[in-house]
């Protein structure tokens, strides 16, 4: 459960909370901003104020007896790029640029932002603000930064206010702070649920398609599994009664193949369920190194069971942040390593190299295994396309890796020679 921290001198909220503030009186706005700043400084936090120069200069005189060097002003005209229409992707990029130095220095900050925009079409603005706030909730909550998004209540329509309440855990007015009853809460132990990024039309369509496929797979599996169960049962009974050794082995083979088919169906269903889960497509800030170490420990055990040495050279300092999600990041690394193990011979070795290259995290997996032909490389990321029919699996791992890397705005490269091994390189934005 997240611990609570002071928001102001008299109010406490969950750490990492995203607070929506509609103010009506400028004097109250200044008073609340001052209390927010002073409480943060008393906790030893840096405070970032994204506001107009005019309002910031109204706040400053009330901050007394405290080190103001830990208060940082960002002009909201430039931050929200008010010289053009409100574009949430550009604003999110500005947000990431601002907090990056503090993440690198492992310094805790709290943010106060007065959201502003130029006049534009109401419906377009509503959609953009909603997407921006939901994406902000996703990206910064993992870092534990308490954030206030302030709006002039007199300039925001009731419809926009309602939409904003859906992606903020708390709602604040000039005199009150309450939990938003429209905010989606997963459970009492994890009150900040990250809204789905599938609000974007393309992603909604993609997830819907996966859900339709999952429904189809469930229908097919039901029709196939019933006769499979009968086949396994009859084969098992006949095998027990059969005295002829050759016939008994054939019945055993029938039973084993039925078990393999059943296992393959289970894996396909599990995979389609993952692809149709919104959580797989959400994005938030993830510290890369702990996740890499966790996956590496598991994969080293798997490699040892097949007499394969898994070596790792990880050149990270632990401060590297990627914008993706925990499930997807783990799946990318584990699938690449699992494939390398699967297609390697006993006694061979696999090398995992991870480092920073410019503004990218480079994940390299190099094996000495069976390798691939040019024809196989051309079919590499196709769903259910296996590169080696003699090996177990459904040929879906690399399909999922490619989908996730593309969604996280990264890149994947492969080099391979038949019987000489394969090297995969994945680049994810830091």
mmCIF file with all atom_site columns, C-alpha atoms in Angstrom, residues 17 19-20 31 73 164 167 217 258 294 310 339 345 352 367 369:
data_model
loop_
_atom_site.group_PDB
_atom_site.id
_atom_site.type_symbol
_atom_site.label_atom_id
_atom_site.label_alt_id
_atom_site.label_comp_id
_atom_site.label_asym_id
_atom_site.label_entity_id
_atom_site.label_seq_id
_atom_site.pdbx_PDB_ins_code
_atom_site.Cartn_x
_atom_site.Cartn_y
_atom_site.Cartn_z
_atom_site.occupancy
_atom_site.B_iso_or_equiv
_atom_site.pdbx_formal_charge
_atom_site.auth_seq_id
_atom_site.auth_comp_id
_atom_site.auth_asym_id
_atom_site.auth_atom_id
_atom_site.pdbx_PDB_model_num
ATOM 1  C CA . UNK A 1 17  ? -1.100  11.193  -6.299  1.00 0.00 ? 17  UNK A CA 1
ATOM 2  C CA . UNK A 1 19  ? -4.605  15.942  -8.083  1.00 0.00 ? 19  UNK A CA 1
ATOM 3  C CA . UNK A 1 20  ? -7.076  17.968  -10.119 1.00 0.00 ? 20  UNK A CA 1
ATOM 4  C CA . UNK A 1 31  ? -2.604  30.427  -0.838  1.00 0.00 ? 31  UNK A CA 1
ATOM 5  C CA . UNK A 1 73  ? 9.697   28.005  -12.233 1.00 0.00 ? 73  UNK A CA 1
ATOM 6  C CA . UNK A 1 164 ? -10.847 15.401  -16.014 1.00 0.00 ? 164 UNK A CA 1
ATOM 7  C CA . UNK A 1 167 ? -8.067  10.458  -14.623 1.00 0.00 ? 167 UNK A CA 1
ATOM 8  C CA . UNK A 1 217 ? -9.973  -18.990 -30.090 1.00 0.00 ? 217 UNK A CA 1
ATOM 9  C CA . UNK A 1 258 ? -3.186  -35.236 -27.812 1.00 0.00 ? 258 UNK A CA 1
ATOM 10 C CA . UNK A 1 294 ? 14.889  -10.196 -12.336 1.00 0.00 ? 294 UNK A CA 1
ATOM 11 C CA . UNK A 1 310 ? 24.161  -17.431 -20.135 1.00 0.00 ? 310 UNK A CA 1
ATOM 12 C CA . UNK A 1 339 ? 14.378  -18.148 -27.985 1.00 0.00 ? 339 UNK A CA 1
ATOM 13 C CA . UNK A 1 345 ? 22.974  -26.562 -28.535 1.00 0.00 ? 345 UNK A CA 1
ATOM 14 C CA . UNK A 1 352 ? 23.253  -10.673 -23.110 1.00 0.00 ? 352 UNK A CA 1
ATOM 15 C CA . UNK A 1 367 ? 23.589  -16.989 -29.453 1.00 0.00 ? 367 UNK A CA 1
ATOM 16 C CA . UNK A 1 369 ? 22.602  -21.714 -32.229 1.00 0.00 ? 369 UNK A CA 1
#
